């Protein structure tokens, strides 16, 4: 059962925040290192972890060396994500030997899997605290216990997931604010671990979200990122919809941009595309993960659409929002995929002409359906297909940005450019990076930028107002 955490429980946690703050006020101000691996949802959880720790009196360091508390907020989506966490955890062994008082915590998606918890118990004895995605809001209590009793603790409650409102947040970026609108996933794509580690789909109340966005905009946010594993099924159980949410947020006063992620093609309806076309604040970037171009593989993946359905969505987007940029995720080497299936993916990529692609080699995840399927193709062969797909996309992407030359876009100036400090940088409504000459007074403001040059990965422009 999904549970909304009660007001009483949240108050109890606030009491623990005060108790920890008292302990911390009697010693040298403690320092925490919080490292988030993983997607925007995890980044958003990381902001809550930092929000709670900050109120408990912790300062932050971007290195674990010398920290009093280290928290790894983990991702389980592919094997290399997990390997990275284990590598980093191993490296902490020496640090802990030097500083035995250091508290090491591991949370996030990885630790919602029993076999990972077992591995940490056995092979990483220097880890003090493990807490799952359903236990995030109990961090104040868990830290209090660590500071007073100092005993290893593993707390990963099972269940369909919780909604905890009112957790303090320490934002990474005041201009760009992430707002979770729903948690969990019901889709059970056969390769994916997310539904197992994040529980069932559950939406926050529309009024809670709108009021959070309103406050964020009033305090200077210029970009709102609405987060969920499948935002287009937002609100189903509440009798509302993602379209309704977008309309209400779009109607709020102030100049700001609305982004969202991720979306699933099966729920990307014409109504939603019409809504986006009408809502001028909503990004013109459509990230529509297709995963494969083969109907046979899409069926095995449990995606609930075929390639023709996908083309239908893409064509409708391009008709209604001609300035749209469309990007996608693709998995190469799903169990049982043949070279013929793979060629179907290549032909889909050639037909759609994506602005850019995120490509992954299939990684078996324990407990998923796909992990049980026969997988006869060698890693070497999959690697070849993967490179073939990259080559195809590179050719498609070459000069894809030329179409922007001469156009003028409203762009939020985010700060100095990464490569050239004389230039300032922002993103077009299609989420393409654009650099332009300017000065510090532009930072945090929307400016009109006319595109003058295009590269493979970014644009160059000039401010026209
Ligand atoms: N909920 C989002 C994001 C899921 S994870 C969505 O549905 O779009 C992001 C991407 O990781 C997925 O789109 C998929 O392409 C990739 N992915 C997920 N599980 C994977 C696995 N087991 N192996 C390889 N890639 C995977
Ligand atoms: Fe995973 Fe599919 Fe859910 Fe995305 S929609 S999180 S790929 S199960
Ligand atoms: Fe990874 Fe969990 Fe996100 S598995 S991709 S951090 S939801």
Short mmCIF file of C-alpha atoms and ligand atoms in Angstrom, two decimals:
data_model
loop_
_atom_site.label_atom_id
_atom_site.label_comp_id
_atom_site.label_asym_id
_atom_site.label_seq_id
_atom_site.Cartn_x
_atom_site.Cartn_y
_atom_site.Cartn_z
CA UNK A 1 0.00 0.00 0.00
CA UNK A 2 1.19 3.51 -0.84
CA UNK A 3 1.29 5.63 2.29
CA UNK A 4 1.24 9.36 2.67
CA UNK A 5 3.49 9.93 5.67
CA UNK A 6 1.40 11.44 8.47
CA UNK A 7 1.86 14.96 9.82
CA UNK A 8 2.70 13.40 13.21
CA UNK A 9 5.50 11.29 11.73
CA UNK A 10 6.95 14.33 9.95
CA UNK A 11 6.79 16.29 13.23
CA UNK A 12 8.61 13.47 14.98
CA UNK A 13 11.37 13.74 12.38
CA UNK A 14 11.52 17.50 12.89
CA UNK A 15 12.09 16.83 16.61
CA UNK A 16 15.02 14.58 15.68
CA UNK A 17 16.40 17.36 13.48
CA UNK A 18 16.41 19.62 16.58
CA UNK A 19 18.03 16.94 18.74
CA UNK A 20 20.83 16.37 16.22
CA UNK A 21 21.30 20.12 15.81
CA UNK A 22 21.74 20.37 19.60
CA UNK A 23 24.40 17.65 19.60
CA UNK A 24 26.17 19.29 16.66
CA UNK A 25 26.13 22.73 18.31
CA UNK A 26 28.35 21.38 21.11
CA UNK A 27 31.18 20.33 18.78
CA UNK A 28 33.29 21.66 15.92
CA UNK A 29 30.71 22.27 13.11
CA UNK A 30 30.47 18.89 11.36
CA UNK A 31 30.89 18.42 7.62
CA UNK A 32 28.93 16.07 5.36
CA UNK A 33 29.75 14.79 1.88
CA UNK A 34 26.64 13.76 -0.10
CA UNK A 35 27.32 12.09 -3.43
CA UNK A 36 24.38 11.39 -5.74
CA UNK A 37 24.78 8.78 -8.49
CA UNK A 38 21.82 8.46 -10.84
CA UNK A 39 18.94 10.30 -12.41
CA UNK A 40 17.20 13.60 -11.69
CA UNK A 41 14.88 11.84 -9.25
CA UNK A 42 17.92 10.88 -7.22
CA UNK A 43 19.38 14.38 -7.53
CA UNK A 44 16.10 15.66 -6.11
CA UNK A 45 16.34 13.16 -3.22
CA UNK A 46 19.92 14.36 -2.70
CA UNK A 47 18.60 17.92 -2.30
CA UNK A 48 16.25 16.67 0.42
CA UNK A 49 19.08 14.81 2.17
CA UNK A 50 21.13 18.00 2.15
CA UNK A 51 18.11 20.02 3.28
CA UNK A 52 17.64 17.80 6.34
CA UNK A 53 21.38 17.70 7.12
CA UNK A 54 21.70 21.45 6.79
CA UNK A 55 18.98 21.95 9.40
CA UNK A 56 20.81 19.43 11.60
CA UNK A 57 23.84 21.71 11.56
CA UNK A 58 25.99 20.08 8.89
CA UNK A 59 28.09 22.03 6.43
CA UNK A 60 29.02 20.40 3.10
CA UNK A 61 32.18 19.33 1.35
CA UNK A 62 32.49 17.99 -2.19
CA UNK A 63 35.11 15.44 -1.08
CA UNK A 64 34.76 12.62 1.46
CA UNK A 65 38.25 13.31 2.88
CA UNK A 66 37.92 14.57 6.43
CA UNK A 67 34.11 14.54 6.41
CA UNK A 68 32.19 13.52 9.56
CA UNK A 69 29.38 12.03 7.50
CA UNK A 70 29.42 10.53 4.01
CA UNK A 71 26.22 9.59 2.20
CA UNK A 72 26.13 7.78 -1.13
CA UNK A 73 22.76 8.17 -2.84
CA UNK A 74 22.88 5.29 -5.33
CA UNK A 75 21.47 4.22 -8.72
CA UNK A 76 20.70 0.65 -9.83
CA UNK A 77 19.65 1.15 -13.43
CA UNK A 78 22.70 -0.50 -15.05
CA UNK A 79 25.56 -2.62 -13.78
CA UNK A 80 28.16 0.09 -14.33
CA UNK A 81 26.17 2.47 -12.10
CA UNK A 82 26.39 -0.10 -9.29
CA UNK A 83 30.06 -0.83 -9.97
CA UNK A 84 30.85 2.85 -9.58
CA UNK A 85 29.22 2.91 -6.15
CA UNK A 86 31.12 -0.18 -4.99
CA UNK A 87 34.38 1.31 -6.28
CA UNK A 88 33.78 4.54 -4.36
CA UNK A 89 32.72 2.63 -1.24
CA UNK A 90 35.88 0.51 -1.36
CA UNK A 91 37.99 3.65 -1.55
CA UNK A 92 36.38 4.93 1.67
CA UNK A 93 37.89 2.04 3.69
CA UNK A 94 41.22 3.85 4.10
CA UNK A 95 39.54 7.14 4.91
CA UNK A 96 37.55 5.47 7.66
CA UNK A 97 40.70 3.87 9.10
CA UNK A 98 42.20 7.36 9.39
CA UNK A 99 38.99 8.76 10.84
CA UNK A 100 37.05 6.03 12.73
CA UNK A 101 34.38 8.51 13.81
CA UNK A 102 33.27 9.00 10.23
CA UNK A 103 29.68 7.83 9.66
CA UNK A 104 29.15 6.22 6.25
CA UNK A 105 25.62 5.89 4.89
CA UNK A 106 24.33 4.34 1.66
CA UNK A 107 20.82 5.04 0.36
CA UNK A 108 18.88 5.18 -2.89
CA UNK A 109 17.80 2.62 -5.44
CA UNK A 110 20.61 0.07 -5.06
CA UNK A 111 19.81 -0.70 -1.44
CA UNK A 112 16.17 -1.54 -2.18
CA UNK A 113 17.59 -4.85 -3.49
CA UNK A 114 18.14 -7.61 -0.92
CA UNK A 115 21.26 -9.00 -2.64
CA UNK A 116 22.95 -5.59 -2.52
CA UNK A 117 22.17 -5.14 1.18
CA UNK A 118 23.68 -8.60 1.81
CA UNK A 119 26.80 -7.65 -0.14
CA UNK A 120 27.24 -4.43 1.87
CA UNK A 121 26.71 -6.34 5.14
CA UNK A 122 29.35 -8.90 4.21
CA UNK A 123 31.96 -7.02 2.20
CA UNK A 124 31.75 -3.39 3.34
CA UNK A 125 31.90 -3.53 7.17
CA UNK A 126 32.88 0.14 7.28
CA UNK A 127 29.36 1.14 6.14
CA UNK A 128 27.36 2.20 9.23
CA UNK A 129 23.97 3.00 7.80
CA UNK A 130 21.86 1.73 4.92
CA UNK A 131 18.44 3.24 4.25
CA UNK A 132 16.07 2.61 1.35
CA UNK A 133 14.03 4.91 -0.88
CA UNK A 134 10.98 4.45 1.40
CA UNK A 135 12.99 5.59 4.45
CA UNK A 136 14.41 8.88 3.19
CA UNK A 137 12.24 11.03 5.46
CA UNK A 138 13.52 9.14 8.55
CA UNK A 139 17.09 10.34 8.02
CA UNK A 140 17.00 12.69 11.07
CA UNK A 141 16.12 9.76 13.36
CA UNK A 142 18.73 7.52 11.74
CA UNK A 143 21.46 10.14 12.18
CA UNK A 144 20.40 10.71 15.79
CA UNK A 145 20.76 6.97 16.45
CA UNK A 146 24.19 6.92 14.83
CA UNK A 147 25.36 9.83 16.98
CA UNK A 148 24.03 8.36 20.23
CA UNK A 149 24.06 4.54 19.96
CA UNK A 150 26.58 4.01 17.14
CA UNK A 151 25.40 0.64 15.88
CA UNK A 152 25.25 -0.60 12.28
CA UNK A 153 21.75 -0.13 10.93
CA UNK A 154 20.01 -1.48 7.83
CA UNK A 155 16.61 0.06 7.25
CA UNK A 156 14.99 -0.69 3.90
CA UNK A 157 11.24 -1.02 4.46
CA UNK A 158 9.42 -2.95 1.73
CA UNK A 159 6.11 -1.72 0.31
CA UNK A 160 4.66 0.17 -2.59
CA UNK A 161 6.24 3.46 -1.61
CA UNK A 162 5.53 6.58 0.40
CA UNK A 163 4.85 10.26 -0.19
CA UNK A 164 6.48 12.53 2.38
CA UNK A 165 5.56 16.22 2.16
CA UNK A 166 7.43 19.03 3.87
CA UNK A 167 11.01 17.68 3.86
CA UNK A 168 13.40 20.67 3.84
CA UNK A 169 15.29 21.08 0.56
CA UNK A 170 18.75 22.46 -0.13
CA UNK A 171 18.66 23.36 -3.83
CA UNK A 172 21.73 22.86 -5.98
CA UNK A 173 20.74 25.75 -8.23
CA UNK A 174 18.41 28.63 -7.32
CA UNK A 175 17.58 29.39 -10.97
CA UNK A 176 16.65 25.81 -11.93
CA UNK A 177 14.36 24.09 -9.50
CA UNK A 178 13.35 20.41 -9.60
CA UNK A 179 9.87 19.57 -8.38
CA UNK A 180 8.89 15.89 -8.07
CA UNK A 181 5.30 15.45 -9.20
CA UNK A 182 5.09 11.69 -8.77
CA UNK A 183 7.16 8.79 -7.53
CA UNK A 184 7.57 5.17 -8.62
CA UNK A 185 6.62 3.38 -11.82
CA UNK A 186 3.96 0.84 -12.82
CA UNK A 187 5.20 0.02 -16.28
CA UNK A 188 7.50 -2.90 -15.58
CA UNK A 189 9.43 -2.63 -18.82
CA UNK A 190 10.97 -6.09 -18.75
CA UNK A 191 14.60 -4.86 -18.57
CA UNK A 192 14.10 -2.21 -15.90
CA UNK A 193 14.79 -2.30 -12.16
CA UNK A 194 13.11 1.02 -11.34
CA UNK A 195 9.62 -0.34 -10.49
CA UNK A 196 11.22 -2.77 -8.02
CA UNK A 197 13.32 -0.15 -6.23
CA UNK A 198 10.96 2.84 -6.41
CA UNK A 199 7.60 1.18 -5.79
CA UNK A 200 4.24 1.86 -7.41
CA UNK A 201 3.23 5.02 -9.22
CA UNK A 202 1.90 7.68 -6.85
CA UNK A 203 1.16 11.31 -7.59
CA UNK A 204 1.49 14.30 -5.33
CA UNK A 205 -1.61 16.47 -4.91
CA UNK A 206 -1.92 18.99 -7.74
CA UNK A 207 -2.40 21.88 -5.29
CA UNK A 208 0.82 20.94 -3.40
CA UNK A 209 2.81 20.98 -6.64
CA UNK A 210 1.34 24.24 -7.95
CA UNK A 211 1.98 25.98 -4.64
CA UNK A 212 5.60 24.71 -4.56
CA UNK A 213 6.16 26.03 -8.10
CA UNK A 214 4.55 29.36 -7.20
CA UNK A 215 6.88 29.78 -4.22
CA UNK A 216 9.91 28.76 -6.27
CA UNK A 217 9.09 31.29 -9.00
CA UNK A 218 8.41 34.01 -6.42
CA UNK A 219 11.85 33.41 -4.94
CA UNK A 220 13.72 33.63 -8.23
CA UNK A 221 13.43 30.27 -10.03
CA UNK A 222 13.46 30.66 -13.83
CA UNK A 223 13.27 27.02 -14.83
CA UNK A 224 11.00 24.41 -13.25
CA UNK A 225 11.78 20.74 -13.89
CA UNK A 226 8.77 18.52 -13.19
CA UNK A 227 10.01 15.07 -12.23
CA UNK A 228 8.64 11.57 -12.43
CA UNK A 229 9.54 8.24 -14.05
CA UNK A 230 6.58 8.61 -16.39
CA UNK A 231 5.13 12.10 -16.01
CA UNK A 232 2.39 11.59 -18.56
CA UNK A 233 0.55 9.22 -16.27
CA UNK A 234 0.57 11.91 -13.55
CA UNK A 235 -2.64 12.26 -11.58
CA UNK A 236 -4.53 9.23 -12.91
CA UNK A 237 -5.43 8.04 -9.41
CA UNK A 238 -6.37 11.61 -8.35
CA UNK A 239 -8.74 12.22 -11.25
CA UNK A 240 -6.49 14.81 -12.87
CA UNK A 241 -3.81 14.71 -15.57
CA UNK A 242 -0.40 15.93 -16.64
CA UNK A 243 -2.07 18.23 -19.18
CA UNK A 244 -4.11 19.86 -16.42
CA UNK A 245 -1.00 20.29 -14.27
CA UNK A 246 0.91 21.89 -17.17
CA UNK A 247 -1.98 24.27 -17.86
CA UNK A 248 -2.18 25.40 -14.24
CA UNK A 249 1.58 25.94 -13.93
CA UNK A 250 1.75 27.68 -17.30
CA UNK A 251 -0.92 30.11 -16.09
CA UNK A 252 1.17 31.26 -13.10
CA UNK A 253 2.56 34.80 -13.29
CA UNK A 254 6.19 35.45 -14.15
CA UNK A 255 8.60 34.52 -16.93
CA UNK A 256 9.92 31.01 -16.42
CA UNK A 257 10.42 27.82 -18.41
CA UNK A 258 8.69 24.51 -17.65
CA UNK A 259 10.60 21.28 -18.34
CA UNK A 260 9.61 17.72 -17.48
CA UNK A 261 11.08 14.23 -17.45
CA UNK A 262 10.68 11.39 -18.25
CA UNK A 263 7.84 10.54 -20.57
CA UNK A 264 6.66 7.25 -21.99
CA UNK A 265 5.45 7.12 -25.62
CA UNK A 266 2.46 4.93 -24.71
CA UNK A 267 0.90 7.80 -22.71
CA UNK A 268 2.01 10.68 -24.94
CA UNK A 269 -1.46 11.56 -26.19
CA UNK A 270 -2.56 14.07 -28.83
CA UNK A 271 -4.27 15.99 -26.04
CA UNK A 272 -0.93 16.35 -24.25
CA UNK A 273 0.82 17.51 -27.43
CA UNK A 274 -1.99 20.04 -28.04
CA UNK A 275 -1.60 21.29 -24.47
CA UNK A 276 2.15 21.69 -24.83
CA UNK A 277 1.67 23.52 -28.13
CA UNK A 278 -0.65 25.98 -26.35
CA UNK A 279 1.48 26.46 -23.22
CA UNK A 280 4.18 28.94 -24.20
CA UNK A 281 6.28 28.35 -21.07
CA UNK A 282 6.70 24.63 -21.72
CA UNK A 283 9.96 23.42 -23.27
CA UNK A 284 10.02 22.59 -26.97
CA UNK A 285 12.24 19.61 -26.19
CA UNK A 286 10.47 16.24 -26.38
CA UNK A 287 12.52 13.44 -24.85
CA UNK A 288 10.63 10.33 -25.93
CA UNK A 289 12.54 7.15 -25.08
CA UNK A 290 11.79 4.62 -27.83
CA UNK A 291 14.23 1.87 -26.67
CA UNK A 292 13.99 -0.15 -29.91
CA UNK A 293 12.71 0.10 -33.47
CA UNK A 294 11.69 -3.57 -33.69
CA UNK A 295 8.06 -4.40 -32.91
CA UNK A 296 9.11 -7.87 -31.77
CA UNK A 297 11.62 -6.45 -29.26
CA UNK A 298 9.25 -3.68 -28.12
CA UNK A 299 6.76 -6.43 -27.25
CA UNK A 300 9.37 -8.41 -25.32
CA UNK A 301 10.31 -5.16 -23.55
CA UNK A 302 6.64 -4.73 -22.51
CA UNK A 303 6.53 -1.18 -23.90
CA UNK A 304 2.89 -1.22 -25.15
CA UNK A 305 3.51 0.58 -28.45
CA UNK A 306 4.90 -0.33 -31.87
CA UNK A 307 7.12 1.58 -34.29
CA UNK A 308 4.12 2.89 -36.28
CA UNK A 309 2.58 4.29 -33.06
CA UNK A 310 5.88 6.01 -32.36
CA UNK A 311 6.01 7.53 -35.85
CA UNK A 312 2.43 8.76 -35.30
CA UNK A 313 3.47 10.63 -32.15
CA UNK A 314 6.59 12.12 -33.76
CA UNK A 315 4.65 13.30 -36.82
CA UNK A 316 1.93 14.87 -34.68
CA UNK A 317 4.53 16.68 -32.54
CA UNK A 318 6.22 18.06 -35.65
CA UNK A 319 2.89 19.17 -37.08
CA UNK A 320 1.74 20.96 -33.90
CA UNK A 321 5.12 22.19 -32.61
CA UNK A 322 7.28 22.78 -35.70
CA UNK A 323 10.17 24.09 -33.60
CA UNK A 324 10.33 20.86 -31.55
CA UNK A 325 13.56 19.02 -30.84
CA UNK A 326 13.04 15.28 -30.36
CA UNK A 327 15.54 13.09 -28.50
CA UNK A 328 15.42 9.50 -27.29
CA UNK A 329 16.92 6.60 -25.33
CA UNK A 330 17.83 3.34 -27.05
CA UNK A 331 18.92 -0.01 -25.66
CA UNK A 332 21.14 -2.17 -27.86
CA UNK A 333 21.44 -5.92 -27.29
CA UNK A 334 18.21 -6.73 -25.46
CA UNK A 335 18.01 -10.54 -24.85
CA UNK A 336 17.14 -12.33 -28.08
CA UNK A 337 17.64 -9.23 -30.25
CA UNK A 338 18.92 -10.24 -33.69
CA UNK A 339 20.88 -8.16 -36.17
CA UNK A 340 17.62 -7.82 -38.15
CA UNK A 341 15.88 -6.39 -35.07
CA UNK A 342 18.80 -4.03 -34.55
CA UNK A 343 18.53 -2.87 -38.18
CA UNK A 344 14.89 -1.95 -37.44
CA UNK A 345 16.21 0.38 -34.73
CA UNK A 346 18.66 1.89 -37.22
CA UNK A 347 15.87 2.47 -39.73
CA UNK A 348 13.72 4.11 -37.03
CA UNK A 349 16.59 6.45 -36.15
CA UNK A 350 17.01 7.34 -39.83
CA UNK A 351 13.29 7.96 -40.25
CA UNK A 352 12.82 10.11 -37.11
CA UNK A 353 16.08 12.11 -37.33
CA UNK A 354 16.55 12.68 -33.60
CA UNK A 355 18.34 15.80 -32.42
CA UNK A 356 20.36 13.59 -30.12
CA UNK A 357 20.30 10.09 -28.67
CA UNK A 358 21.22 8.42 -25.40
CA UNK A 359 22.31 4.88 -26.21
CA UNK A 360 22.90 2.04 -23.76
CA UNK A 361 24.05 -1.54 -24.04
CA UNK A 362 21.54 -3.81 -22.31
CA UNK A 363 22.54 -4.60 -18.73
CA UNK A 364 20.80 -7.54 -17.00
CA UNK A 365 19.12 -6.53 -13.72
CA UNK A 366 18.49 -9.26 -11.18
CA UNK A 367 14.78 -9.89 -10.55
CA UNK A 368 13.54 -8.42 -13.87
CA UNK A 369 11.82 -10.54 -16.54
CA UNK A 370 14.47 -9.84 -19.17
CA UNK A 371 17.21 -11.18 -16.91
CA UNK A 372 15.56 -14.63 -17.26
CA UNK A 373 15.43 -14.53 -21.07
CA UNK A 374 18.02 -16.35 -23.19
CA UNK A 375 20.69 -13.89 -24.32
CA UNK A 376 22.88 -15.63 -26.89
CA UNK A 377 24.59 -12.61 -28.51
CA UNK A 378 28.13 -11.96 -27.23
CA UNK A 379 29.13 -8.71 -25.55
CA UNK A 380 31.60 -8.16 -28.38
CA UNK A 381 28.88 -8.41 -31.03
CA UNK A 382 26.61 -6.04 -29.06
CA UNK A 383 29.52 -3.60 -28.84
CA UNK A 384 29.80 -3.66 -32.66
CA UNK A 385 26.09 -2.92 -33.10
CA UNK A 386 26.35 -0.16 -30.51
CA UNK A 387 29.16 1.55 -32.45
CA UNK A 388 27.23 1.11 -35.68
CA UNK A 389 24.27 2.95 -34.15
CA UNK A 390 26.51 5.74 -32.85
CA UNK A 391 27.92 6.19 -36.37
CA UNK A 392 24.43 6.41 -37.86
CA UNK A 393 23.34 8.98 -35.28
CA UNK A 394 26.52 10.99 -35.73
CA UNK A 395 25.78 11.30 -39.44
CA UNK A 396 22.15 12.24 -38.74
CA UNK A 397 23.15 14.72 -36.06
CA UNK A 398 25.85 16.40 -38.15
CA UNK A 399 24.68 19.89 -38.90
CA UNK A 400 21.28 19.09 -37.37
CA UNK A 401 21.61 22.40 -35.59
CA UNK A 402 22.07 24.34 -38.85
CA UNK A 403 18.30 24.80 -38.99
CA UNK A 404 18.52 27.14 -36.00
CA UNK A 405 20.83 29.65 -37.72
CA UNK A 406 19.11 33.01 -38.21
CA UNK A 407 16.33 32.23 -35.68
CA UNK A 408 15.88 34.23 -32.47
CA UNK A 409 15.06 32.50 -29.19
CA UNK A 410 14.18 33.55 -25.67
CA UNK A 411 17.06 32.19 -23.57
CA UNK A 412 17.70 32.17 -19.83
CA UNK A 413 21.26 33.38 -19.22
CA UNK A 414 22.53 30.74 -16.78
CA UNK A 415 26.06 32.05 -16.24
CA UNK A 416 29.50 32.04 -17.79
CA UNK A 417 30.21 29.60 -20.62
CA UNK A 418 32.10 26.44 -19.73
CA UNK A 419 34.68 26.67 -22.46
CA UNK A 420 35.15 30.40 -22.83
CA UNK A 421 34.72 32.63 -19.80
CA UNK A 422 34.18 35.65 -22.03
CA UNK A 423 30.97 34.05 -23.26
CA UNK A 424 27.75 33.52 -21.35
CA UNK A 425 25.54 30.49 -21.78
CA UNK A 426 21.95 29.31 -21.73
CA UNK A 427 19.60 26.93 -23.53
CA UNK A 428 17.15 27.49 -26.36
CA UNK A 429 13.52 26.42 -25.86
CA UNK A 430 14.64 23.13 -27.48
CA UNK A 431 17.24 22.68 -24.70
CA UNK A 432 20.18 23.20 -27.05
CA UNK A 433 23.15 24.98 -25.45
CA UNK A 434 23.82 28.43 -26.85
CA UNK A 435 26.75 30.69 -25.98
CA UNK A 436 26.71 34.46 -26.48
CA UNK A 437 28.71 37.55 -25.56
CA UNK A 438 27.35 39.44 -22.57
CA UNK A 439 28.09 40.57 -19.05
CA UNK A 440 27.28 39.53 -15.52
CA UNK A 441 24.14 41.67 -15.38
CA UNK A 442 22.45 39.17 -17.74
CA UNK A 443 22.78 36.18 -15.40
CA UNK A 444 19.36 34.96 -14.24
CA UNK A 445 17.52 36.97 -16.90
CA UNK A 446 15.78 35.95 -20.12
CA UNK A 447 17.29 37.56 -23.22
CA UNK A 448 16.58 37.33 -26.96
CA UNK A 449 19.42 35.54 -28.70
CA UNK A 450 19.83 35.35 -32.48
CA UNK A 451 21.68 32.22 -33.59
CA UNK A 452 24.71 32.94 -35.77
CA UNK A 453 26.65 29.65 -35.89
CA UNK A 454 26.00 25.96 -35.25
CA UNK A 455 28.34 23.24 -34.01
CA UNK A 456 27.64 19.57 -33.44
CA UNK A 457 26.96 20.03 -29.76
CA UNK A 458 26.01 23.71 -29.30
CA UNK A 459 25.10 27.03 -30.90
CA UNK A 460 26.66 30.47 -30.95
CA UNK A 461 24.47 33.56 -30.93
CA UNK A 462 24.21 37.25 -30.11
CA UNK A 463 21.91 39.10 -27.76
CA UNK A 464 19.50 41.25 -29.74
CA UNK A 465 17.89 43.38 -27.05
N1 LIG B 1 11.56 6.23 -16.58
C1 LIG B 1 12.40 6.71 -17.55
C2 LIG B 1 13.87 6.46 -17.35
C3 LIG B 1 14.33 5.11 -17.05
S1 LIG B 1 16.04 4.85 -16.91
C4 LIG B 1 11.88 6.24 -18.87
O1 LIG B 1 11.12 5.32 -18.96
O2 LIG B 1 12.25 6.87 -19.85
C5 LIG B 1 16.72 5.72 -18.31
C6 LIG B 1 17.08 4.87 -19.47
O3 LIG B 1 17.98 3.85 -19.07
C7 LIG B 1 15.93 4.11 -20.10
O4 LIG B 1 15.19 4.90 -20.96
C8 LIG B 1 16.63 3.00 -20.81
O5 LIG B 1 17.01 3.37 -22.12
C9 LIG B 1 17.90 2.79 -19.98
N2 LIG B 1 17.84 1.52 -19.23
C10 LIG B 1 16.98 1.18 -18.25
N3 LIG B 1 17.23 -0.08 -17.83
C11 LIG B 1 18.28 -0.55 -18.56
C12 LIG B 1 18.99 -1.77 -18.60
N4 LIG B 1 18.68 -2.79 -17.81
N5 LIG B 1 20.03 -1.88 -19.47
C13 LIG B 1 20.35 -0.85 -20.29
N6 LIG B 1 19.71 0.31 -20.31
C14 LIG B 1 18.68 0.48 -19.45
FE1 LIG B 2 11.75 1.71 -16.20
FE2 LIG B 2 9.92 1.52 -18.06
FE3 LIG B 2 9.31 2.60 -15.70
FE4 LIG B 2 10.91 3.92 -17.38
S1 LIG B 2 8.77 3.39 -17.74
S2 LIG B 2 11.23 3.60 -15.20
S3 LIG B 2 12.03 2.27 -18.37
S4 LIG B 2 9.88 0.47 -16.08
FE1 LIG B 3 18.83 5.07 -11.12
FE2 LIG B 3 16.94 4.97 -9.33
FE3 LIG B 3 16.98 6.91 -11.08
S1 LIG B 3 17.76 3.24 -10.43
S2 LIG B 3 17.90 5.97 -12.87
S3 LIG B 3 18.50 6.55 -9.55
S4 LIG B 3 15.19 5.96 -10.18
#
